[in-house]
PDB file of C-alpha atoms in Angstrom:
ATOM      1  CA  CYS Q   1     -39.727  27.298 -67.363  1.00  0.00           C
ATOM      2  CA  THR Q   2     -38.990  30.466 -64.738  1.00  0.00           C
ATOM      3  CA  ASP Q   3     -40.722  33.675 -63.724  1.00  0.00           C
ATOM      4  CA  ASP Q   4     -37.144  35.860 -63.065  1.00  0.00           C
ATOM      5  CA  PRO Q   5     -36.393  33.207 -60.374  1.00  0.00           C
ATOM      6  CA  ASN Q   6     -34.018  34.003 -57.896  1.00  0.00           C
ATOM      7  CA  PHE Q   7     -31.421  31.139 -55.749  1.00  0.00           C
ATOM      8  CA  GLU Q   8     -29.777  32.162 -52.708  1.00  0.00           C
ATOM      9  CA  ALA Q   9     -27.474  30.552 -49.906  1.00  0.00           C
ATOM     10  CA  LYS Q  10     -29.102  30.734 -46.294  1.00  0.00           C
ATOM     11  CA  THR Q  11     -27.446  28.918 -43.064  1.00  0.00           C
ATOM     12  CA  VAL Q  12     -28.515  28.319 -39.517  1.00  0.00           C
ATOM     13  CA  GLY Q  13     -27.484  26.707 -36.864  1.00  0.00           C
ATOM     14  CA  VAL Q  14     -30.009  22.832 -35.826  1.00  0.00           C
ATOM     15  CA  GLY Q  15     -32.214  23.635 -32.954  1.00  0.00           C
ATOM     16  CA  GLU Q  16     -33.116  27.431 -34.628  1.00  0.00           C
ATOM     17  CA  ASN Q  17     -36.232  27.453 -36.397  1.00  0.00           C
ATOM     18  CA  VAL Q  18     -36.112  29.723 -40.160  1.00  0.00           C
ATOM     19  CA  THR Q  19     -38.837  31.127 -42.526  1.00  0.00           C
ATOM     20  CA  LEU Q  20     -39.136  30.990 -46.152  1.00  0.00           C
ATOM     21  CA  THR Q  21     -41.234  33.399 -48.307  1.00  0.00           C
ATOM     22  CA  CYS Q  22     -42.415  32.836 -51.656  1.00  0.00           C
ATOM     23  CA  THR Q  23     -44.234  36.083 -53.383  1.00  0.00           C
ATOM     24  CA  ARG Q  24     -48.128  35.327 -53.599  1.00  0.00           C
ATOM     25  CA  GLN Q  25     -49.261  37.969 -56.933  1.00  0.00           C
ATOM     26  CA  ARG Q  26     -53.187  37.478 -56.332  1.00  0.00           C
ATOM     27  CA  THR Q  27     -55.262  36.327 -59.043  1.00  0.00           C
ATOM     28  CA  LEU Q  28     -58.292  35.283 -60.591  1.00  0.00           C
ATOM     29  CA  HIS Q  29     -56.294  32.558 -62.166  1.00  0.00           C
ATOM     30  CA  LEU Q  30     -56.597  29.499 -60.454  1.00  0.00           C
ATOM     31  CA  THR Q  31     -53.438  28.975 -59.554  1.00  0.00           C
ATOM     32  CA  TYR Q  32     -51.409  27.019 -56.838  1.00  0.00           C
ATOM     33  CA  LEU Q  33     -47.927  27.847 -55.078  1.00  0.00           C
ATOM     34  CA  PHE Q  34     -46.251  24.836 -53.387  1.00  0.00           C
ATOM     35  CA  TRP Q  35     -42.820  24.632 -51.460  1.00  0.00           C
ATOM     36  CA  ILE Q  36     -40.584  21.698 -52.551  1.00  0.00           C
ATOM     37  CA  ARG Q  37     -37.196  20.154 -50.479  1.00  0.00           C
ATOM     38  CA  LEU Q  38     -34.687  18.206 -52.942  1.00  0.00           C
ATOM     39  CA  VAL Q  39     -32.570  16.532 -50.890  1.00  0.00           C
ATOM     40  CA  SER Q  40     -30.070  14.675 -53.056  1.00  0.00           C
ATOM     41  CA  GLY Q  41     -30.391  10.739 -53.481  1.00  0.00           C
ATOM     42  CA  THR Q  42     -34.407  11.025 -53.104  1.00  0.00           C
ATOM     43  CA  PHE Q  43     -37.326  11.672 -54.400  1.00  0.00           C
ATOM     44  CA  PRO Q  44     -38.409  15.545 -54.257  1.00  0.00           C
ATOM     45  CA  GLU Q  45     -41.608  15.899 -51.144  1.00  0.00           C
ATOM     46  CA  ILE Q  46     -43.705  17.851 -51.763  1.00  0.00           C
ATOM     47  CA  LEU Q  47     -43.914  20.222 -48.241  1.00  0.00           C
ATOM     48  CA  GLY Q  48     -47.370  21.727 -49.073  1.00  0.00           C
ATOM     49  CA  GLY Q  49     -49.518  24.527 -51.633  1.00  0.00           C
ATOM     50  CA  THR Q  50     -51.729  26.902 -52.054  1.00  0.00           C
ATOM     51  CA  PHE Q  51     -53.439  28.829 -54.376  1.00  0.00           C
ATOM     52  CA  SER Q  52     -52.692  32.664 -55.613  1.00  0.00           C
ATOM     53  CA  TYR Q  53     -55.891  33.877 -53.764  1.00  0.00           C
ATOM     54  CA  ASP Q  54     -56.723  34.095 -51.100  1.00  0.00           C
ATOM     55  CA  PHE Q  55     -56.506  31.044 -48.097  1.00  0.00           C
ATOM     56  CA  GLU Q  56     -56.830  29.843 -44.558  1.00  0.00           C
ATOM     57  CA  GLY Q  57     -55.519  26.590 -45.741  1.00  0.00           C
ATOM     58  CA  VAL Q  58     -52.375  25.332 -43.584  1.00  0.00           C
ATOM     59  CA  ASP Q  59     -50.569  22.334 -44.592  1.00  0.00           C
ATOM     60  CA  GLU Q  60     -48.013  20.030 -41.347  1.00  0.00           C
ATOM     61  CA  THR Q  61     -45.396  18.158 -41.517  1.00  0.00           C
ATOM     62  CA  ASN Q  62     -44.003  17.045 -38.564  1.00  0.00           C
ATOM     63  CA  HIS Q  63     -42.045  20.306 -37.617  1.00  0.00           C
ATOM     64  CA  ILE Q  64     -42.744  21.882 -40.742  1.00  0.00           C
ATOM     65  CA  THR Q  65     -45.330  24.326 -41.571  1.00  0.00           C
ATOM     66  CA  ALA Q  66     -46.944  25.739 -45.579  1.00  0.00           C
ATOM     67  CA  LYS Q  67     -49.604  28.587 -44.981  1.00  0.00           C
ATOM     68  CA  GLN Q  68     -49.615  32.017 -46.513  1.00  0.00           C
ATOM     69  CA  GLU Q  69     -49.792  35.365 -45.183  1.00  0.00           C
ATOM     70  CA  PRO Q  70     -49.925  38.562 -46.413  1.00  0.00           C
ATOM     71  CA  GLY Q  71     -48.611  38.288 -50.516  1.00  0.00           C
ATOM     72  CA  THR Q  72     -46.803  35.631 -49.423  1.00  0.00           C
ATOM     73  CA  PHE Q  73     -46.731  31.917 -49.021  1.00  0.00           C
ATOM     74  CA  VAL Q  74     -44.225  31.165 -46.450  1.00  0.00           C
ATOM     75  CA  LEU Q  75     -42.363  27.985 -44.789  1.00  0.00           C
ATOM     76  CA  HIS Q  76     -41.953  27.670 -41.663  1.00  0.00           C
ATOM     77  CA  ILE Q  77     -38.932  25.198 -39.948  1.00  0.00           C
ATOM     78  CA  THR Q  78     -38.964  24.616 -36.027  1.00  0.00           C
ATOM     79  CA  LYS Q  79     -36.365  23.202 -33.978  1.00  0.00           C
ATOM     80  CA  THR Q  80     -33.986  22.425 -37.607  1.00  0.00           C
ATOM     81  CA  GLN Q  81     -32.043  19.374 -37.595  1.00  0.00           C
ATOM     82  CA  LEU Q  82     -29.377  18.577 -39.979  1.00  0.00           C
ATOM     83  CA  SER Q  83     -31.420  16.310 -42.184  1.00  0.00           C
ATOM     84  CA  ASP Q  84     -32.520  19.214 -42.860  1.00  0.00           C
ATOM     85  CA  THR Q  85     -29.740  20.375 -45.466  1.00  0.00           C
ATOM     86  CA  ALA Q  86     -31.317  20.747 -48.870  1.00  0.00           C
ATOM     87  CA  VAL Q  87     -32.920  22.332 -51.739  1.00  0.00           C
ATOM     88  CA  TYR Q  88     -35.759  24.335 -51.393  1.00  0.00           C
ATOM     89  CA  ILE Q  89     -38.227  24.769 -53.864  1.00  0.00           C
ATOM     90  CA  CYS Q  90     -41.080  27.409 -54.269  1.00  0.00           C
ATOM     91  CA  MET Q  91     -42.961  26.670 -57.934  1.00  0.00           C
ATOM     92  CA  LYS Q  92     -46.057  28.064 -59.699  1.00  0.00           C
ATOM     93  CA  VAL Q  93     -48.190  26.020 -61.064  1.00  0.00           C
ATOM     94  CA  LYS Q  94     -50.876  27.563 -63.396  1.00  0.00           C
ATOM     95  CA  ASP Q  95     -52.649  26.373 -66.901  1.00  0.00           C
ATOM     96  CA  ARG Q  96     -50.707  23.062 -66.745  1.00  0.00           C
ATOM     97  CA  ASN Q  97     -47.570  24.919 -66.653  1.00  0.00           C
ATOM     98  CA  MET Q  98     -45.007  24.969 -64.275  1.00  0.00           C
ATOM     99  CA  THR Q  99     -42.684  28.185 -63.895  1.00  0.00           C
ATOM    100  CA  PHE Q 100     -40.232  28.289 -60.696  1.00  0.00           C
ATOM    101  CA  LEU Q 101     -40.255  30.983 -58.404  1.00  0.00           C
ATOM    102  CA  LYS Q 102     -37.490  31.139 -55.834  1.00  0.00           C
ATOM    103  CA  GLY Q 103     -34.787  29.089 -54.466  1.00  0.00           C
ATOM    104  CA  ILE Q 104     -33.012  28.457 -51.203  1.00  0.00           C
ATOM    105  CA  PHE Q 105     -30.565  26.205 -50.422  1.00  0.00           C
ATOM    106  CA  LEU Q 106     -30.548  25.833 -46.179  1.00  0.00           C
ATOM    107  CA  ARG Q 107     -27.529  24.361 -44.606  1.00  0.00           C
ATOM    108  CA  ILE Q 108     -28.452  24.170 -40.860  1.00  0.00           C
ATOM    109  CA  LYS Q 109     -24.866  23.527 -39.295  1.00  0.00           C
ATOM    110  CA  GLY Q 110     -24.187  21.457 -35.931  1.00  0.00           C
ATOM    111  CA  GLN Q 111     -22.550  22.288 -33.219  1.00  0.00           C
ATOM    112  CA  GLU Q 112     -18.633  22.497 -33.381  1.00  0.00           C
ATOM    113  CA  PRO Q 113     -16.318  20.292 -32.114  1.00  0.00           C
ATOM    114  CA  ASP Q 114     -13.999  21.108 -28.766  1.00  0.00           C
ATOM    115  CA  ILE Q 115     -12.007  18.500 -30.172  1.00  0.00           C
ATOM    116  CA  THR Q 116      -8.317  21.101 -31.272  1.00  0.00           C
ATOM    117  CA  ALA Q 117      -5.722  17.845 -31.994  1.00  0.00           C
ATOM    118  CA  VAL Q 118      -6.036  13.790 -31.717  1.00  0.00           C
ATOM    119  CA  THR Q 119      -2.427  11.731 -31.337  1.00  0.00           C
ATOM    120  CA  GLN Q 120      -1.379   8.414 -31.120  1.00  0.00           C
ATOM    121  CA  ASP Q 121       1.816   6.708 -29.062  1.00  0.00           C
ATOM    122  CA  PHE Q 122       3.734   4.420 -30.627  1.00  0.00           C
ATOM    123  CA  PRO Q 123       4.909   1.095 -28.638  1.00  0.00           C
ATOM    124  CA  SER Q 124       8.966   1.648 -27.650  1.00  0.00           C
ATOM    125  CA  ASP Q 125      10.297  -2.264 -27.502  1.00  0.00           C
ATOM    126  CA  PRO Q 126       9.816  -4.023 -30.178  1.00  0.00           C
ATOM    127  CA  VAL Q 127       6.564  -6.849 -29.875  1.00  0.00           C
ATOM    128  CA  HIS Q 128       6.362  -9.971 -30.117  1.00  0.00           C
ATOM    129  CA  PRO Q 129       3.221 -12.759 -30.314  1.00  0.00           C
ATOM    130  CA  GLY Q 130       1.592 -13.232 -26.849  1.00  0.00           C
ATOM    131  CA  ASP Q 131       3.003 -10.373 -25.736  1.00  0.00           C
ATOM    132  CA  SER Q 132       0.326  -7.792 -24.360  1.00  0.00           C
ATOM    133  CA  VAL Q 133       0.657  -4.419 -26.059  1.00  0.00           C
ATOM    134  CA  THR Q 134      -1.411  -1.603 -24.994  1.00  0.00           C
ATOM    135  CA  LEU Q 135      -1.572   1.453 -27.868  1.00  0.00           C
ATOM    136  CA  GLN Q 136      -2.782   4.507 -26.335  1.00  0.00           C
ATOM    137  CA  CYS Q 137      -4.843   7.945 -28.087  1.00  0.00           C
ATOM    138  CA  SER Q 138      -4.410  12.137 -27.155  1.00  0.00           C
ATOM    139  CA  VAL Q 139      -8.054  13.966 -27.404  1.00  0.00           C
ATOM    140  CA  LEU Q 140      -7.205  18.182 -26.552  1.00  0.00           C
ATOM    141  CA  SER Q 141     -10.462  19.825 -26.341  1.00  0.00           C
ATOM    142  CA  ASP Q 142     -11.179  23.121 -25.720  1.00  0.00           C
ATOM    143  CA  SER Q 143     -14.045  22.944 -23.887  1.00  0.00           C
ATOM    144  CA  GLU Q 144     -14.409  26.626 -22.749  1.00  0.00           C
ATOM    145  CA  ASN Q 145     -14.537  27.357 -26.477  1.00  0.00           C
ATOM    146  CA  THR Q 146     -17.115  25.909 -27.539  1.00  0.00           C
ATOM    147  CA  SER Q 147     -21.454  24.320 -28.337  1.00  0.00           C
ATOM    148  CA  CYS Q 148     -20.897  21.178 -28.438  1.00  0.00           C
ATOM    149  CA  LEU Q 149     -22.107  19.534 -25.003  1.00  0.00           C
ATOM    150  CA  GLU Q 150     -21.237  16.019 -26.751  1.00  0.00           C
ATOM    151  CA  GLY Q 151     -18.431  13.821 -24.698  1.00  0.00           C
ATOM    152  CA  HIS Q 152     -16.240  11.905 -26.768  1.00  0.00           C
ATOM    153  CA  LYS Q 153     -16.763   7.943 -28.188  1.00  0.00           C
ATOM    154  CA  VAL Q 154     -13.534   6.569 -29.153  1.00  0.00           C
ATOM    155  CA  TYR Q 155     -13.241   4.221 -31.748  1.00  0.00           C
ATOM    156  CA  TRP Q 156     -10.547   1.945 -33.064  1.00  0.00           C
ATOM    157  CA  PHE Q 157      -9.616   0.462 -36.149  1.00  0.00           C
ATOM    158  CA  ARG Q 158      -7.371  -0.807 -37.831  1.00  0.00           C
ATOM    159  CA  ALA Q 159      -5.889  -1.651 -41.320  1.00  0.00           C
ATOM    160  CA  GLY Q 160      -3.578  -4.557 -43.222  1.00  0.00           C
ATOM    161  CA  SER Q 161      -0.486  -4.637 -44.879  1.00  0.00           C
ATOM    162  CA  ASP Q 162      -2.436  -2.981 -47.604  1.00  0.00           C
ATOM    163  CA  GLU Q 163      -3.935  -0.608 -46.238  1.00  0.00           C
ATOM    164  CA  SER Q 164      -7.027  -1.057 -48.181  1.00  0.00           C
ATOM    165  CA  HIS Q 165      -9.610  -1.592 -45.050  1.00  0.00           C
ATOM    166  CA  LEU Q 166     -10.078  -0.569 -42.536  1.00  0.00           C
ATOM    167  CA  SER Q 167     -11.739  -2.492 -39.614  1.00  0.00           C
ATOM    168  CA  LEU Q 168     -13.319  -2.167 -36.377  1.00  0.00           C
ATOM    169  CA  ILE Q 169     -11.817  -3.820 -33.401  1.00  0.00           C
ATOM    170  CA  TYR Q 170     -12.555  -1.290 -30.461  1.00  0.00           C
ATOM    171  CA  ALA Q 171     -15.159   1.142 -29.023  1.00  0.00           C
ATOM    172  CA  ARG Q 172     -16.013   2.719 -25.992  1.00  0.00           C
ATOM    173  CA  GLY Q 173     -18.016   6.165 -24.437  1.00  0.00           C
ATOM    174  CA  ASN Q 174     -16.646   8.397 -22.349  1.00  0.00           C
ATOM    175  CA  SER Q 175     -16.697   8.228 -18.729  1.00  0.00           C
ATOM    176  CA  GLY Q 176     -14.438  11.382 -18.170  1.00  0.00           C
ATOM    177  CA  ASP Q 177     -11.504   9.428 -15.788  1.00  0.00           C
ATOM    178  CA  GLU Q 178      -9.312   9.258 -18.532  1.00  0.00           C
ATOM    179  CA  CYS Q 179      -9.604  13.123 -19.070  1.00  0.00           C
ATOM    180  CA  GLU Q 180      -7.173  16.185 -16.753  1.00  0.00           C
ATOM    181  CA  LYS Q 181      -7.904  19.202 -16.728  1.00  0.00           C
ATOM    182  CA  SER Q 182      -4.883  21.325 -17.168  1.00  0.00           C
ATOM    183  CA  VAL Q 183      -4.018  24.570 -14.296  1.00  0.00           C
ATOM    184  CA  GLU Q 184      -3.065  27.245 -16.467  1.00  0.00           C
ATOM    185  CA  ALA Q 185      -5.900  29.189 -17.741  1.00  0.00           C
ATOM    186  CA  ARG Q 186      -7.060  28.605 -21.290  1.00  0.00           C
ATOM    187  CA  SER Q 187      -4.931  25.987 -21.218  1.00  0.00           C
ATOM    188  CA  PRO Q 188      -6.939  22.327 -23.288  1.00  0.00           C
ATOM    189  CA  GLN Q 189      -8.666  19.415 -21.604  1.00  0.00           C
ATOM    190  CA  LYS Q 190      -5.720  16.058 -22.370  1.00  0.00           C
ATOM    191  CA  CYS Q 191      -7.957  13.278 -22.077  1.00  0.00           C
ATOM    192  CA  VAL Q 192      -5.738   9.601 -22.924  1.00  0.00           C
ATOM    193  CA  TYR Q 193      -7.838   6.697 -23.896  1.00  0.00           C
ATOM    194  CA  SER Q 194      -5.345   3.039 -24.140  1.00  0.00           C
ATOM    195  CA  PHE Q 195      -6.316   0.002 -25.287  1.00  0.00           C
ATOM    196  CA  SER Q 196      -4.756  -3.013 -24.350  1.00  0.00           C
ATOM    197  CA  LYS Q 197      -5.139  -6.743 -26.339  1.00  0.00           C
ATOM    198  CA  ASN Q 198      -2.316  -9.812 -26.603  1.00  0.00           C
ATOM    199  CA  VAL Q 199      -1.321  -9.391 -29.885  1.00  0.00           C
ATOM    200  CA  SER Q 200      -0.561 -12.779 -32.194  1.00  0.00           C
ATOM    201  CA  SER Q 201       1.495 -12.897 -35.380  1.00  0.00           C
ATOM    202  CA  SER Q 202      -1.965 -11.954 -37.181  1.00  0.00           C
ATOM    203  CA  ASP Q 203      -2.677  -8.259 -35.897  1.00  0.00           C
ATOM    204  CA  ALA Q 204       0.620  -6.409 -37.575  1.00  0.00           C
ATOM    205  CA  GLY Q 205      -0.957  -3.208 -39.191  1.00  0.00           C
ATOM    206  CA  THR Q 206      -1.948   0.526 -38.864  1.00  0.00           C
ATOM    207  CA  TYR Q 207      -3.725   1.145 -35.566  1.00  0.00           C
ATOM    208  CA  TYR Q 208      -6.300   4.567 -36.550  1.00  0.00           C
ATOM    209  CA  CYS Q 209      -7.886   6.120 -32.912  1.00  0.00           C
ATOM    210  CA  ALA Q 210     -11.428   7.714 -34.425  1.00  0.00           C
ATOM    211  CA  VAL Q 211     -13.078   9.790 -31.521  1.00  0.00           C
ATOM    212  CA  ALA Q 212     -16.442  11.295 -32.543  1.00  0.00           C
ATOM    213  CA  THR Q 213     -18.412  14.120 -31.658  1.00  0.00           C
ATOM    214  CA  CYS Q 214     -21.388  16.440 -32.341  1.00  0.00           C
ATOM    215  CA  GLY Q 215     -21.483  15.722 -35.795  1.00  0.00           C
ATOM    216  CA  GLU Q 216     -17.956  14.956 -36.493  1.00  0.00           C
ATOM    217  CA  ILE Q 217     -15.222  12.566 -36.742  1.00  0.00           C
ATOM    218  CA  LEU Q 218     -11.575  12.139 -35.802  1.00  0.00           C
ATOM    219  CA  PHE Q 219      -8.318  10.468 -37.205  1.00  0.00           C
ATOM    220  CA  GLY Q 220      -5.328  10.339 -35.166  1.00  0.00           C
ATOM    221  CA  ASN Q 221      -1.912   9.771 -37.385  1.00  0.00           C
ATOM    222  CA  GLY Q 222      -2.168   5.573 -36.940  1.00  0.00           C
ATOM    223  CA  THR Q 223       0.314   3.568 -34.930  1.00  0.00           C
ATOM    224  CA  LYS Q 224       1.805   0.868 -37.184  1.00  0.00           C
ATOM    225  CA  LEU Q 225       1.904  -2.334 -35.812  1.00  0.00           C
ATOM    226  CA  ASP Q 226       5.019  -4.567 -35.821  1.00  0.00           C
ATOM    227  CA  ILE Q 227       4.909  -8.351 -34.722  1.00  0.00           C
ATOM    228  CA  GLU Q 228       8.443  -9.100 -34.150  1.00  0.00           C
ATOM    229  CA  VAL Q 229       8.556 -13.140 -35.384  1.00  0.00           C
ATOM    230  CA  SER Q 230      11.881 -14.674 -33.671  1.00  0.00           C
ATOM    231  CA  ALA Q 231      12.950 -17.434 -35.221  1.00  0.00           C
ATOM    232  CA  CYS Q 232      12.481 -19.991 -31.955  1.00  0.00           C
ATOM    233  CA  ASP Q 233       8.738 -18.265 -32.552  1.00  0.00           C
ATOM    234  CA  SER Q 234       8.847 -19.942 -36.382  1.00  0.00           C
ATOM    235  CA  GLN Q 235      10.430 -22.601 -35.514  1.00  0.00           C
ATOM    236  CA  LYS Q 236       7.124 -24.013 -33.343  1.00  0.00           C
ATOM    237  CA  ASP Q 237       5.111 -22.521 -35.996  1.00  0.00           C
ATOM    238  CA  ASN Q 238       6.232 -24.867 -38.552  1.00  0.00           C
ATOM    239  CA  ILE Q 239       6.619 -27.950 -35.694  1.00  0.00           C
ATOM    240  CA  ILE Q 240       2.761 -27.015 -35.516  1.00  0.00           C
ATOM    241  CA  VAL Q 241       1.899 -27.838 -39.280  1.00  0.00           C
ATOM    242  CA  LEU Q 242       4.311 -30.456 -39.587  1.00  0.00           C
ATOM    243  CA  LEU Q 243       1.753 -32.193 -36.687  1.00  0.00           C
ATOM    244  CA  GLY Q 244      -1.704 -31.304 -38.594  1.00  0.00           C
ATOM    245  CA  CYS Q 245      -0.446 -32.680 -41.636  1.00  0.00           C
ATOM    246  CA  ALA Q 246       0.818 -35.663 -39.649  1.00  0.00           C
ATOM    247  CA  ALA Q 247      -2.627 -35.985 -38.068  1.00  0.00           C
ATOM    248  CA  LEU Q 248      -4.643 -35.428 -41.647  1.00  0.00           C
ATOM    249  CA  ALA Q 249      -1.813 -38.229 -42.942  1.00  0.00           C
ATOM    250  CA  ILE Q 250      -3.094 -40.210 -40.419  1.00  0.00           C
ATOM    251  CA  SER Q 251      -7.023 -40.016 -40.009  1.00  0.00           C
ATOM    252  CA  LEU Q 252      -7.180 -39.709 -43.700  1.00  0.00           C
ATOM    253  CA  ILE Q 253      -5.086 -43.813 -43.968  1.00  0.00           C
ATOM    254  CA  VAL Q 254      -7.223 -44.405 -40.931  1.00  0.00           C
ATOM    255  CA  ILE Q 255     -10.406 -43.615 -43.040  1.00  0.00           C
ATOM    256  CA  ALA Q 256      -9.102 -45.133 -46.319  1.00  0.00           C
ATOM    257  CA  PHE Q 257      -8.461 -48.626 -44.246  1.00  0.00           C
ATOM    258  CA  LEU Q 258     -12.310 -48.140 -42.323  1.00  0.00           C
ATOM    259  CA  VAL Q 259     -13.429 -47.561 -46.535  1.00  0.00           C
ATOM    260  CA  HIS Q 260     -12.031 -51.121 -47.350  1.00  0.00           C
ATOM    261  CA  ALA Q 261     -12.883 -53.788 -44.172  1.00  0.00           C
ATOM    262  CA  ILE Q 262     -16.500 -52.429 -44.621  1.00  0.00           C
ATOM    263  CA  ARG Q 263     -16.045 -52.782 -48.638  1.00  0.00           C
ATOM    264  CA  LYS Q 264     -14.671 -56.552 -47.896  1.00  0.00           C
ATOM    265  CA  LYS Q 265     -17.570 -57.406 -45.049  1.00  0.00           C
ATOM    266  CA  SER Q 266     -19.841 -56.755 -47.788  1.00  0.00           C
ATOM    267  CA  CYS Q 267     -18.681 -58.703 -50.100  1.00  0.00           C
ATOM    268  CA  VAL Q 268     -18.668 -61.268 -47.859  1.00  0.00           C
ATOM    269  CA  CYS Q 269     -21.789 -60.890 -46.909  1.00  0.00           C
ATOM    270  CA  PHE Q 270     -22.599 -61.035 -50.627  1.00  0.00           C
ATOM    271  CA  ASN Q 271     -21.118 -63.720 -52.272  1.00  0.00           C
ATOM    272  CA  ALA Q 272     -22.797 -66.274 -48.524  1.00  0.00           C
ATOM    273  CA  SER Q 273     -26.079 -64.541 -49.692  1.00  0.00           C
ATOM    274  CA  VAL Q 274     -26.073 -65.690 -52.876  1.00  0.00           C
ATOM    275  CA  ALA Q 275     -24.453 -69.301 -52.230  1.00  0.00           C
ATOM    276  CA  LEU Q 276     -27.471 -69.397 -49.677  1.00  0.00           C
ATOM    277  CA  GLN Q 277     -29.994 -67.729 -52.976  1.00  0.00           C
ATOM    278  CA  THR Q 278     -27.729 -70.705 -54.718  1.00  0.00           C
ATOM    279  CA  ASN Q 279     -28.224 -73.794 -52.607  1.00  0.00           C
ATOM    280  CA  ALA Q 280     -31.887 -73.268 -52.395  1.00  0.00           C
ATOM    281  CA  ALA Q 281     -32.148 -72.848 -55.092  1.00  0.00           C
ATOM    282  CA  THR Q 282     -30.998 -76.427 -56.168  1.00  0.00           C
ATOM    283  CA  ALA Q 283     -32.946 -78.122 -53.059  1.00  0.00           C
ATOM    284  CA  SER Q 284     -36.033 -77.013 -54.405  1.00  0.00           C
ATOM    285  CA  GLY Q 285     -35.210 -78.434 -57.514  1.00  0.00           C
ATOM    286  CA  ASP Q 286     -34.021 -81.866 -56.185  1.00  0.00           C
ATOM    287  CA  GLN Q 287     -37.247 -81.659 -54.061  1.00  0.00           C
ATOM    288  CA  GLN Q 288     -39.151 -81.585 -57.110  1.00  0.00           C
ATOM    289  CA  SER Q 289     -37.450 -83.652 -59.196  1.00  0.00           C
ATOM    290  CA  HIS Q 290     -37.915 -86.359 -56.214  1.00  0.00           C
ATOM    291  CA  GLN Q 291     -42.488 -85.857 -56.160  1.00  0.00           C
ATOM    292  CA  VAL Q 292     -42.586 -86.510 -59.759  1.00  0.00           C
TER     293      VAL Q 292
END
C-alpha cells in the first residue's frame, strides 16, 4: 500500500554528494523506516533502517550513511559513483504492513567526453594478399570545453562478410604522440591512430575504429577492405590444395600398406606358433606310445 507517496527524479554529477530525505512522523506505535535501493537485474538492497521515534543509530555501507535528523530519515551518499544510479525507496513497516513513502530515481551523470567526431580513411589502392595495409582513424576533440580528463583508448574491430559479429583485433592507449593542436583559437584537437598489418584473402571485411573515453565509446564509420585475388594467386592456391590432397592420398596409401604388412606378418607368426604347438603335441604322443 501507499501513504500518498511521491516520486521524483534527481541528477547529480559523479563525485558529488547527495542527500535523500524521507519524512519521519514521531509515533508511540512501533514503526520501522527503511531506505531500499533497487537496481535492474539485482535483488533489492536495504541500505539502512530506523524507528519512527527518535533514535541515534546510524547505518553505514561504504560511502552511504542512513540516519535520523529532526523530523526526517535521511540517506547521505558521498562522492557518488556511476554505480549509484538506481531507484531509492523510503518504506515504512507497521504491524506487518508496508507503506511506500517516497521514491527517487537518482541518476549519476558521468564526465562529458571531449570527442566531437570519429572518421576513418579508406585505402585508395587495390589490396592483394601479402600487401601491407594501413588503416587510419581520425579523432577530433574539444579538450578546452570538457570536464573529462581521461585519455583515449582506441580499439579496432573487424566484421565478416555477414556483418553479424565484431571481432576485436587490436587495442592501444593514447600516448599523446598521435595528437596535434591547431594554432587557431577554438580549433579542435586532431588525433590520428593507425593500424597496419599484412593481409591475406581471409582478412576481407569491414574494419571499425572505436574510441573509448569517460565511460562512453564512439565508433567510426567503418572501412570496407576488399582483397583482390588475382588469377595467379588463385592458381597458386589451387596448386597448394592439390599438393595437400596428393600428400594426404600418399599418406593413406603408406598407412594401408603398413597395416597390410603388419597383419601379414602377424598371420605368419601365428601359423608358425600353431605348427610348433602341433609338432610338440605329436612328439609327446609318440614318446608316450614308445614307453608303453
